[in-house]
Amino acid sequence: MTETNVFLTKLVYEDISVSANKFSIVLTTDFVYNDPVYGKITAPTGFVSDLASIPQLFQNIISKVGVYDSAAVIHDWIYSIQTLSRDACDNVFLRAMKASGVGFFKRYAMFWGVRGFAFLAWKRASKDVDTYRNMIK
């Protein structure tokens, strides 16, 4: 069962993989998620995401794109701005995946994947936090 009214806008983006030389999308409109714990989280127009950051080794099991795209964009955004703790960000991802209709086993596999391995992404993102925070309107 999915929750209602948690994604307040549609996820609208352009695939920029060719120009970025890696799988990437750029938001062409603001994307808003209403988290039951933290309230509205807005990934702004112009934000670049790689959707689900699934290592190549596991992409035959879980694709980089899927029903979890919206949750992945929100997770990438809040990792980029780091206004919440890493633990809180990962829990937002879990709730957003549930709201997107991601099945229990896939949802928890992806959640434990980010809990176990996304510390590197968190550390890399910390270098550009000010740049991303400047995107907030």
Coordinates of N, CA, C and O in Angstrom, one line a residue:
M1 N 0.8 -1.2 0.0 CA 0.0 0.0 0.0 C 0.9 1.2 0.0 O 1.8 1.3 0.7
T2 N 0.6 2.2 -0.8 CA 1.3 3.4 -0.9 C 0.6 4.5 -0.1 O -0.6 4.5 0.0
E3 N 1.4 5.4 0.4 CA 0.8 6.6 1.1 C 0.4 7.6 0.1 O 0.9 7.7 -1.0
T4 N -0.6 8.4 0.4 CA -1.1 9.4 -0.5 C -0.5 10.8 -0.2 O -0.2 11.0 0.9
N5 N -0.4 11.6 -1.2 CA 0.0 13.0 -1.1 C 1.4 13.2 -0.5 O 1.6 14.1 0.2
V6 N 2.3 12.2 -0.7 CA 3.7 12.5 -0.3 C 4.5 13.1 -1.3 O 5.4 13.9 -1.0
F7 N 4.3 12.7 -2.6 CA 5.0 13.4 -3.7 C 4.1 14.4 -4.2 O 3.0 14.1 -4.8
L8 N 4.4 15.7 -4.0 CA 3.5 16.8 -4.3 C 3.6 17.2 -5.7 O 2.8 18.0 -6.2
T9 N 4.7 16.9 -6.4 CA 4.9 17.2 -7.8 C 5.3 16.0 -8.5 O 5.8 15.0 -7.9
K10 N 5.3 16.0 -9.8 CA 5.8 14.9 -10.7 C 7.3 15.0 -10.8 O 7.8 16.2 -10.8
L11 N 7.9 13.9 -11.0 CA 9.4 13.9 -11.3 C 9.5 14.2 -12.8 O 9.2 13.3 -13.6
V12 N 10.1 15.3 -13.1 CA 10.2 15.7 -14.5 C 11.7 16.1 -14.7 O 12.3 16.9 -14.0
Y13 N 12.3 15.4 -15.6 CA 13.8 15.5 -15.8 C 14.2 15.3 -17.3 O 13.4 14.8 -18.1
E14 N 15.4 15.7 -17.6 CA 16.0 15.4 -18.9 C 17.2 14.5 -18.7 O 18.0 14.7 -17.7
D15 N 17.4 13.5 -19.5 CA 18.5 12.7 -19.5 C 19.7 13.4 -20.1 O 19.7 13.8 -21.2
I16 N 20.8 13.6 -19.3 CA 22.0 14.3 -19.7 C 23.2 13.4 -19.8 O 24.3 13.8 -19.7
S17 N 22.9 12.1 -19.8 CA 24.0 11.1 -19.8 C 25.1 11.3 -20.8 O 26.3 11.2 -20.5
V18 N 24.7 11.7 -22.0 CA 25.7 11.9 -23.1 C 26.6 13.0 -22.7 O 27.9 12.9 -22.8
S19 N 26.1 14.2 -22.4 CA 26.9 15.3 -22.1 C 27.7 15.2 -20.8 O 28.8 15.7 -20.6
A20 N 27.1 14.4 -19.8 CA 27.8 14.2 -18.5 C 28.8 13.0 -18.6 O 29.6 12.8 -17.6
N21 N 28.8 12.3 -19.6 CA 29.7 11.1 -19.8 C 29.5 10.0 -18.7 O 30.4 9.2 -18.4
K22 N 28.3 10.0 -18.1 CA 27.8 9.0 -17.2 C 26.3 9.1 -17.0 O 25.8 10.2 -17.4
F23 N 25.7 8.1 -16.6 CA 24.2 8.1 -16.4 C 23.9 9.2 -15.5 O 24.2 9.2 -14.3
S24 N 23.1 10.2 -16.0 CA 22.7 11.4 -15.2 C 21.4 12.0 -15.7 O 21.2 12.0 -16.9
I25 N 20.7 12.6 -14.8 CA 19.5 13.3 -15.2 C 19.6 14.7 -14.5 O 20.2 14.9 -13.5
V26 N 18.9 15.7 -15.1 CA 18.8 17.0 -14.5 C 17.3 17.3 -14.4 O 16.5 17.1 -15.3
L27 N 16.9 17.8 -13.2 CA 15.5 18.1 -13.0 C 15.1 19.4 -13.8 O 15.9 20.4 -13.8
T28 N 14.0 19.3 -14.5 CA 13.6 20.5 -15.3 C 12.5 21.2 -14.6 O 12.1 22.3 -15.0
T29 N 12.0 20.7 -13.4 CA 11.1 21.4 -12.5 C 11.4 21.0 -11.1 O 12.1 20.0 -10.9
D30 N 11.0 21.9 -10.2 CA 11.2 21.5 -8.8 C 10.5 20.2 -8.5 O 9.4 20.0 -9.0
F31 N 11.0 19.4 -7.6 CA 10.4 18.1 -7.3 C 10.2 18.1 -5.8 O 11.2 18.3 -5.0
V32 N 9.0 17.9 -5.3 CA 8.7 18.1 -3.9 C 8.1 16.8 -3.3 O 7.2 16.2 -3.8
Y33 N 8.7 16.4 -2.2 CA 8.3 15.2 -1.4 C 7.9 15.7 0.0 O 8.6 16.5 0.6
N34 N 6.8 15.3 0.5 CA 6.3 15.7 1.8 C 6.6 14.5 2.8 O 5.8 13.6 2.8
D35 N 7.7 14.6 3.5 CA 8.1 13.5 4.4 C 7.2 13.6 5.6 O 7.1 14.7 6.2
P36 N 6.7 12.5 6.1 CA 5.9 12.5 7.4 C 6.7 13.0 8.6 O 6.0 13.4 9.6
V37 N 8.0 12.9 8.6 CA 8.8 13.3 9.8 C 9.3 14.7 9.6 O 9.2 15.6 10.5
Y38 N 9.9 15.0 8.4 CA 10.6 16.3 8.2 C 9.9 17.3 7.3 O 10.3 18.4 7.1
G39 N 8.7 17.0 6.8 CA 7.9 17.9 6.1 C 8.4 18.0 4.6 O 9.0 17.0 4.1
K40 N 8.1 19.1 4.0 CA 8.4 19.3 2.6 C 9.9 19.3 2.3 O 10.7 20.1 2.9
I41 N 10.4 18.5 1.3 CA 11.7 18.5 0.9 C 11.7 18.8 -0.6 O 11.0 18.0 -1.4
T42 N 12.3 19.8 -1.1 CA 12.3 20.2 -2.5 C 13.6 20.1 -3.1 O 14.6 20.8 -2.8
A43 N 13.7 19.2 -4.1 CA 14.9 19.1 -5.0 C 14.6 20.1 -6.1 O 13.7 20.0 -6.8
P44 N 15.5 21.1 -6.2 CA 15.2 22.2 -7.2 C 15.5 21.9 -8.6 O 16.3 21.0 -9.0
T45 N 14.9 22.6 -9.5 CA 15.2 22.6 -10.9 C 16.7 22.8 -11.1 O 17.3 23.6 -10.4
G46 N 17.3 22.0 -11.9 CA 18.7 22.1 -12.2 C 19.6 21.1 -11.4 O 20.7 20.9 -11.7
F47 N 18.9 20.5 -10.4 CA 19.7 19.5 -9.6 C 20.0 18.2 -10.5 O 19.1 17.8 -11.2
V48 N 21.2 17.7 -10.4 CA 21.6 16.6 -11.2 C 21.7 15.4 -10.3 O 22.3 15.4 -9.2
S49 N 21.1 14.3 -10.7 CA 21.1 13.0 -10.0 C 21.5 11.9 -10.9 O 21.3 12.0 -12.1
D50 N 21.9 10.8 -10.3 CA 22.2 9.6 -11.1 C 21.1 8.5 -10.8 O 21.3 7.3 -11.1
L51 N 20.0 9.0 -10.2 CA 18.9 8.1 -9.7 C 19.5 7.1 -8.7 O 20.2 7.5 -7.9
A52 N 19.2 5.9 -8.8 CA 19.7 4.9 -7.9 C 21.1 4.6 -8.1 O 21.5 4.2 -9.3
S53 N 22.0 4.8 -7.1 CA 23.4 4.6 -7.3 C 23.7 3.1 -7.0 O 24.3 2.8 -6.0
I54 N 23.3 2.3 -8.0 CA 23.5 0.8 -7.8 C 24.9 0.5 -8.4 O 25.1 0.8 -9.6
P55 N 25.8 -0.2 -7.7 CA 27.0 -0.6 -8.3 C 26.8 -1.5 -9.4 O 25.9 -2.3 -9.5
Q56 N 27.7 -1.4 -10.4 CA 27.6 -2.3 -11.7 C 27.4 -3.7 -11.4 O 26.5 -4.4 -12.0
L57 N 28.0 -4.2 -10.4 CA 28.0 -5.6 -10.0 C 26.5 -6.1 -9.7 O 26.2 -7.2 -9.9
F58 N 25.7 -5.2 -9.1 CA 24.4 -5.5 -8.7 C 23.3 -5.1 -9.6 O 22.1 -5.3 -9.4
Q59 N 23.6 -4.4 -10.8 CA 22.6 -3.9 -11.7 C 21.8 -4.9 -12.4 O 20.8 -4.6 -12.9
N60 N 22.3 -6.2 -12.4 CA 21.4 -7.2 -13.0 C 20.3 -7.7 -12.0 O 19.4 -8.3 -12.4
I61 N 20.5 -7.3 -10.7 CA 19.5 -7.6 -9.7 C 18.5 -6.4 -9.5 O 17.3 -6.5 -9.4
I62 N 19.1 -5.2 -9.3 CA 18.4 -4.0 -9.1 C 18.9 -2.9 -10.1 O 20.0 -2.6 -10.1
S63 N 18.0 -2.5 -11.0 CA 18.3 -1.5 -12.0 C 18.6 -0.1 -11.4 O 18.0 0.2 -10.4
K64 N 19.3 0.7 -12.2 CA 19.5 2.1 -11.7 C 18.2 2.9 -11.8 O 18.1 4.0 -11.2
V65 N 17.3 2.4 -12.6 CA 16.0 3.1 -12.8 C 14.8 2.2 -12.4 O 14.9 1.0 -12.6
G66 N 13.8 2.7 -11.8 CA 12.6 1.9 -11.5 C 11.6 2.7 -10.7 O 11.7 4.0 -10.7
V67 N 10.7 2.0 -10.0 CA 9.7 2.7 -9.3 C 10.2 3.5 -8.2 O 9.6 4.4 -7.6
Y68 N 11.5 3.3 -7.8 CA 12.2 4.1 -6.7 C 12.9 5.3 -7.2 O 13.6 6.0 -6.5
D69 N 12.7 5.7 -8.5 CA 13.4 6.9 -9.0 C 13.1 8.2 -8.2 O 14.0 8.9 -7.9
S70 N 11.8 8.4 -7.8 CA 11.5 9.6 -7.0 C 12.2 9.6 -5.7 O 12.8 10.6 -5.2
A71 N 12.2 8.4 -5.0 CA 12.9 8.3 -3.7 C 14.4 8.5 -3.9 O 15.0 9.2 -3.0
A72 N 15.0 8.0 -5.0 CA 16.4 8.2 -5.2 C 16.8 9.7 -5.4 O 17.8 10.1 -4.9
V73 N 16.0 10.4 -6.1 CA 16.2 11.8 -6.4 C 16.2 12.6 -5.0 O 17.1 13.4 -4.8
I74 N 15.2 12.3 -4.2 CA 15.1 13.0 -2.9 C 16.3 12.6 -2.1 O 16.9 13.5 -1.4
H75 N 16.7 11.4 -2.1 CA 17.8 10.9 -1.3 C 19.1 11.6 -1.8 O 19.9 12.1 -1.0
D76 N 19.3 11.7 -3.1 CA 20.5 12.3 -3.6 C 20.5 13.8 -3.2 O 21.6 14.4 -2.8
W77 N 19.3 14.5 -3.3 CA 19.3 15.9 -2.9 C 19.6 16.1 -1.4 O 20.5 16.9 -1.1
I78 N 19.0 15.3 -0.5 CA 19.3 15.6 0.9 C 20.7 15.1 1.3 O 21.3 15.7 2.2
Y79 N 21.3 14.2 0.5 CA 22.7 13.9 0.7 C 23.6 15.1 0.3 O 24.6 15.4 0.9
S80 N 23.2 15.8 -0.8 CA 23.9 16.9 -1.3 C 23.9 18.1 -0.4 O 24.9 18.8 -0.3
I81 N 22.7 18.4 0.2 CA 22.7 19.6 1.1 C 23.0 19.3 2.6 O 23.3 20.2 3.3
Q82 N 22.9 18.0 3.0 CA 23.3 17.6 4.3 C 22.8 18.5 5.4 O 23.5 18.8 6.4
T83 N 21.5 18.8 5.3 CA 20.8 19.5 6.4 C 20.2 18.6 7.5 O 19.8 19.0 8.5
L84 N 20.3 17.3 7.2 CA 19.9 16.2 8.1 C 21.1 15.3 8.3 O 22.0 15.3 7.5
S85 N 21.1 14.5 9.3 CA 22.1 13.5 9.5 C 22.1 12.5 8.4 O 21.0 12.3 7.7
R86 N 23.1 11.8 8.2 CA 23.1 10.7 7.2 C 22.1 9.6 7.5 O 21.3 9.2 6.6
D87 N 22.0 9.3 8.8 CA 20.9 8.3 9.2 C 19.5 8.8 8.9 O 18.7 8.1 8.4
A88 N 19.3 10.1 9.2 CA 17.9 10.7 8.9 C 17.7 10.7 7.3 O 16.6 10.3 6.9
C89 N 18.7 11.0 6.5 CA 18.6 11.0 5.1 C 18.2 9.6 4.6 O 17.3 9.4 3.8
D90 N 18.9 8.6 5.1 CA 18.6 7.2 4.7 C 17.2 6.8 5.1 O 16.5 6.0 4.4
N91 N 16.7 7.2 6.2 CA 15.4 6.9 6.7 C 14.3 7.6 5.8 O 13.2 7.1 5.6
V92 N 14.6 8.8 5.4 CA 13.7 9.5 4.4 C 13.6 8.7 3.1 O 12.5 8.5 2.6
F93 N 14.8 8.2 2.7 CA 14.8 7.3 1.5 C 13.9 6.1 1.7 O 13.1 5.7 0.8
L94 N 14.0 5.5 2.8 CA 13.2 4.3 3.1 C 11.7 4.6 3.1 O 10.9 3.9 2.4
R95 N 11.3 5.7 3.7 CA 9.9 6.1 3.7 C 9.4 6.5 2.3 O 8.3 6.2 1.8
A96 N 10.3 7.2 1.5 CA 9.9 7.6 0.2 C 9.8 6.4 -0.8 O 8.9 6.4 -1.6
M97 N 10.7 5.4 -0.6 CA 10.5 4.2 -1.4 C 9.2 3.5 -1.0 O 8.5 3.0 -2.0
K98 N 8.8 3.4 0.2 CA 7.6 2.8 0.6 C 6.4 3.6 -0.1 O 5.5 2.9 -0.6
A99 N 6.5 4.9 0.0 CA 5.4 5.7 -0.6 C 5.4 5.5 -2.1 O 4.3 5.7 -2.7
S100 N 6.5 5.2 -2.7 CA 6.6 4.9 -4.2 C 6.0 3.5 -4.6 O 5.9 3.2 -5.8
G101 N 5.8 2.7 -3.6 CA 5.3 1.4 -3.9 C 6.4 0.3 -4.1 O 6.2 -0.7 -4.7
V102 N 7.6 0.6 -3.6 CA 8.7 -0.3 -3.8 C 8.4 -1.5 -2.8 O 8.1 -1.2 -1.6
G103 N 8.5 -2.7 -3.3 CA 8.3 -3.9 -2.5 C 9.2 -4.0 -1.3 O 10.3 -3.4 -1.3
F104 N 8.7 -4.7 -0.2 CA 9.4 -4.8 1.0 C 10.9 -5.2 0.9 O 11.8 -4.6 1.4
F105 N 11.1 -6.3 0.2 CA 12.5 -6.9 0.1 C 13.4 -6.0 -0.7 O 14.5 -5.7 -0.3
K106 N 12.9 -5.4 -1.8 CA 13.8 -4.5 -2.6 C 14.0 -3.2 -1.8 O 15.1 -2.7 -1.8
R107 N 13.0 -2.7 -1.2 CA 13.1 -1.5 -0.4 C 14.2 -1.7 0.7 O 15.1 -0.8 0.9
Y108 N 14.1 -2.8 1.4 CA 15.1 -3.0 2.5 C 16.5 -3.3 2.0 O 17.5 -2.9 2.5
A109 N 16.6 -4.0 0.8 CA 17.9 -4.3 0.2 C 18.6 -2.9 -0.2 O 19.8 -2.7 0.1
M110 N 17.8 -2.0 -0.8 CA 18.3 -0.7 -1.2 C 18.7 0.1 0.1 O 19.7 0.8 0.1
F111 N 17.8 0.1 1.1 CA 18.1 0.8 2.3 C 19.4 0.3 3.0 O 20.2 1.1 3.3
W112 N 19.5 -1.0 3.1 CA 20.7 -1.5 3.8 C 22.0 -1.3 2.9 O 23.1 -1.1 3.4
G113 N 21.8 -1.2 1.6 CA 22.9 -0.9 0.7 C 23.4 0.5 1.0 O 24.6 0.7 1.1
V114 N 22.5 1.5 1.1 CA 22.9 2.9 1.4 C 23.5 3.0 2.8 O 24.4 3.7 3.1
R115 N 22.9 2.3 3.8 CA 23.4 2.3 5.1 C 24.8 1.8 5.2 O 25.7 2.3 5.9
G116 N 25.1 0.7 4.4 CA 26.4 0.1 4.5 C 27.4 0.7 3.6 O 28.6 0.7 4.0
F117 N 27.0 1.3 2.5 CA 28.1 1.8 1.6 C 28.0 3.2 1.1 O 29.0 3.7 0.5
A118 N 27.0 3.9 1.4 CA 26.8 5.3 0.9 C 27.6 6.3 1.8 O 27.6 7.5 1.4
F119 N 28.4 5.9 2.8 CA 29.2 6.8 3.5 C 30.2 7.5 2.6 O 30.6 8.6 2.8
L120 N 30.6 6.8 1.5 CA 31.6 7.4 0.6 C 30.9 8.5 -0.2 O 31.5 9.6 -0.4
A121 N 29.7 8.3 -0.6 CA 28.9 9.4 -1.3 C 28.7 10.6 -0.3 O 28.8 11.7 -0.8
W122 N 28.4 10.3 0.9 CA 28.2 11.3 1.9 C 29.4 12.2 2.1 O 29.4 13.4 2.1
K123 N 30.6 11.5 2.2 CA 31.8 12.2 2.3 C 32.2 13.1 1.1 O 32.6 14.2 1.2
R124 N 32.0 12.5 -0.1 CA 32.2 13.3 -1.3 C 31.3 14.5 -1.4 O 31.7 15.6 -1.8
A125 N 30.0 14.3 -1.1 CA 29.0 15.4 -1.1 C 29.4 16.5 -0.2 O 29.1 17.7 -0.4
S126 N 30.0 16.2 1.0 CA 30.3 17.2 2.0 C 31.2 18.3 1.4 O 31.1 19.4 1.9
K127 N 31.9 18.0 0.4 CA 32.8 19.0 -0.2 C 32.1 20.1 -1.0 O 32.6 21.2 -1.2
D128 N 30.9 19.7 -1.4 CA 30.1 20.7 -2.3 C 28.8 21.1 -1.6 O 27.9 21.7 -2.3
V129 N 28.7 21.0 -0.3 CA 27.4 21.3 0.4 C 27.0 22.8 0.2 O 25.9 23.0 -0.1
D130 N 27.9 23.7 0.3 CA 27.6 25.1 0.1 C 27.1 25.4 -1.3 O 26.1 26.1 -1.5
T131 N 27.6 24.8 -2.3 CA 27.1 24.9 -3.7 C 25.7 24.5 -3.8 O 24.8 25.2 -4.4
Y132 N 25.4 23.3 -3.2 CA 24.0 22.8 -3.3 C 23.1 23.6 -2.5 O 21.9 23.8 -2.9
R133 N 23.5 24.0 -1.3 CA 22.6 24.8 -0.4 C 22.3 26.1 -1.1 O 21.2 26.7 -0.9
N134 N 23.1 26.6 -1.9 CA 22.9 27.9 -2.7 C 21.8 27.7 -3.7 O 21.2 28.7 -4.2
M135 N 21.4 26.4 -4.1 CA 20.4 26.2 -5.0 C 19.0 26.3 -4.4 O 18.0 26.4 -5.1
I136 N 18.9 26.3 -3.0 CA 17.7 26.4 -2.3 C 17.1 27.8 -2.5 O 17.8 28.8 -2.3
K137 N 15.8 27.8 -2.8 CA 15.2 29.1 -3.1 C 14.6 29.7 -1.8 O 14.2 29.0 -0.9

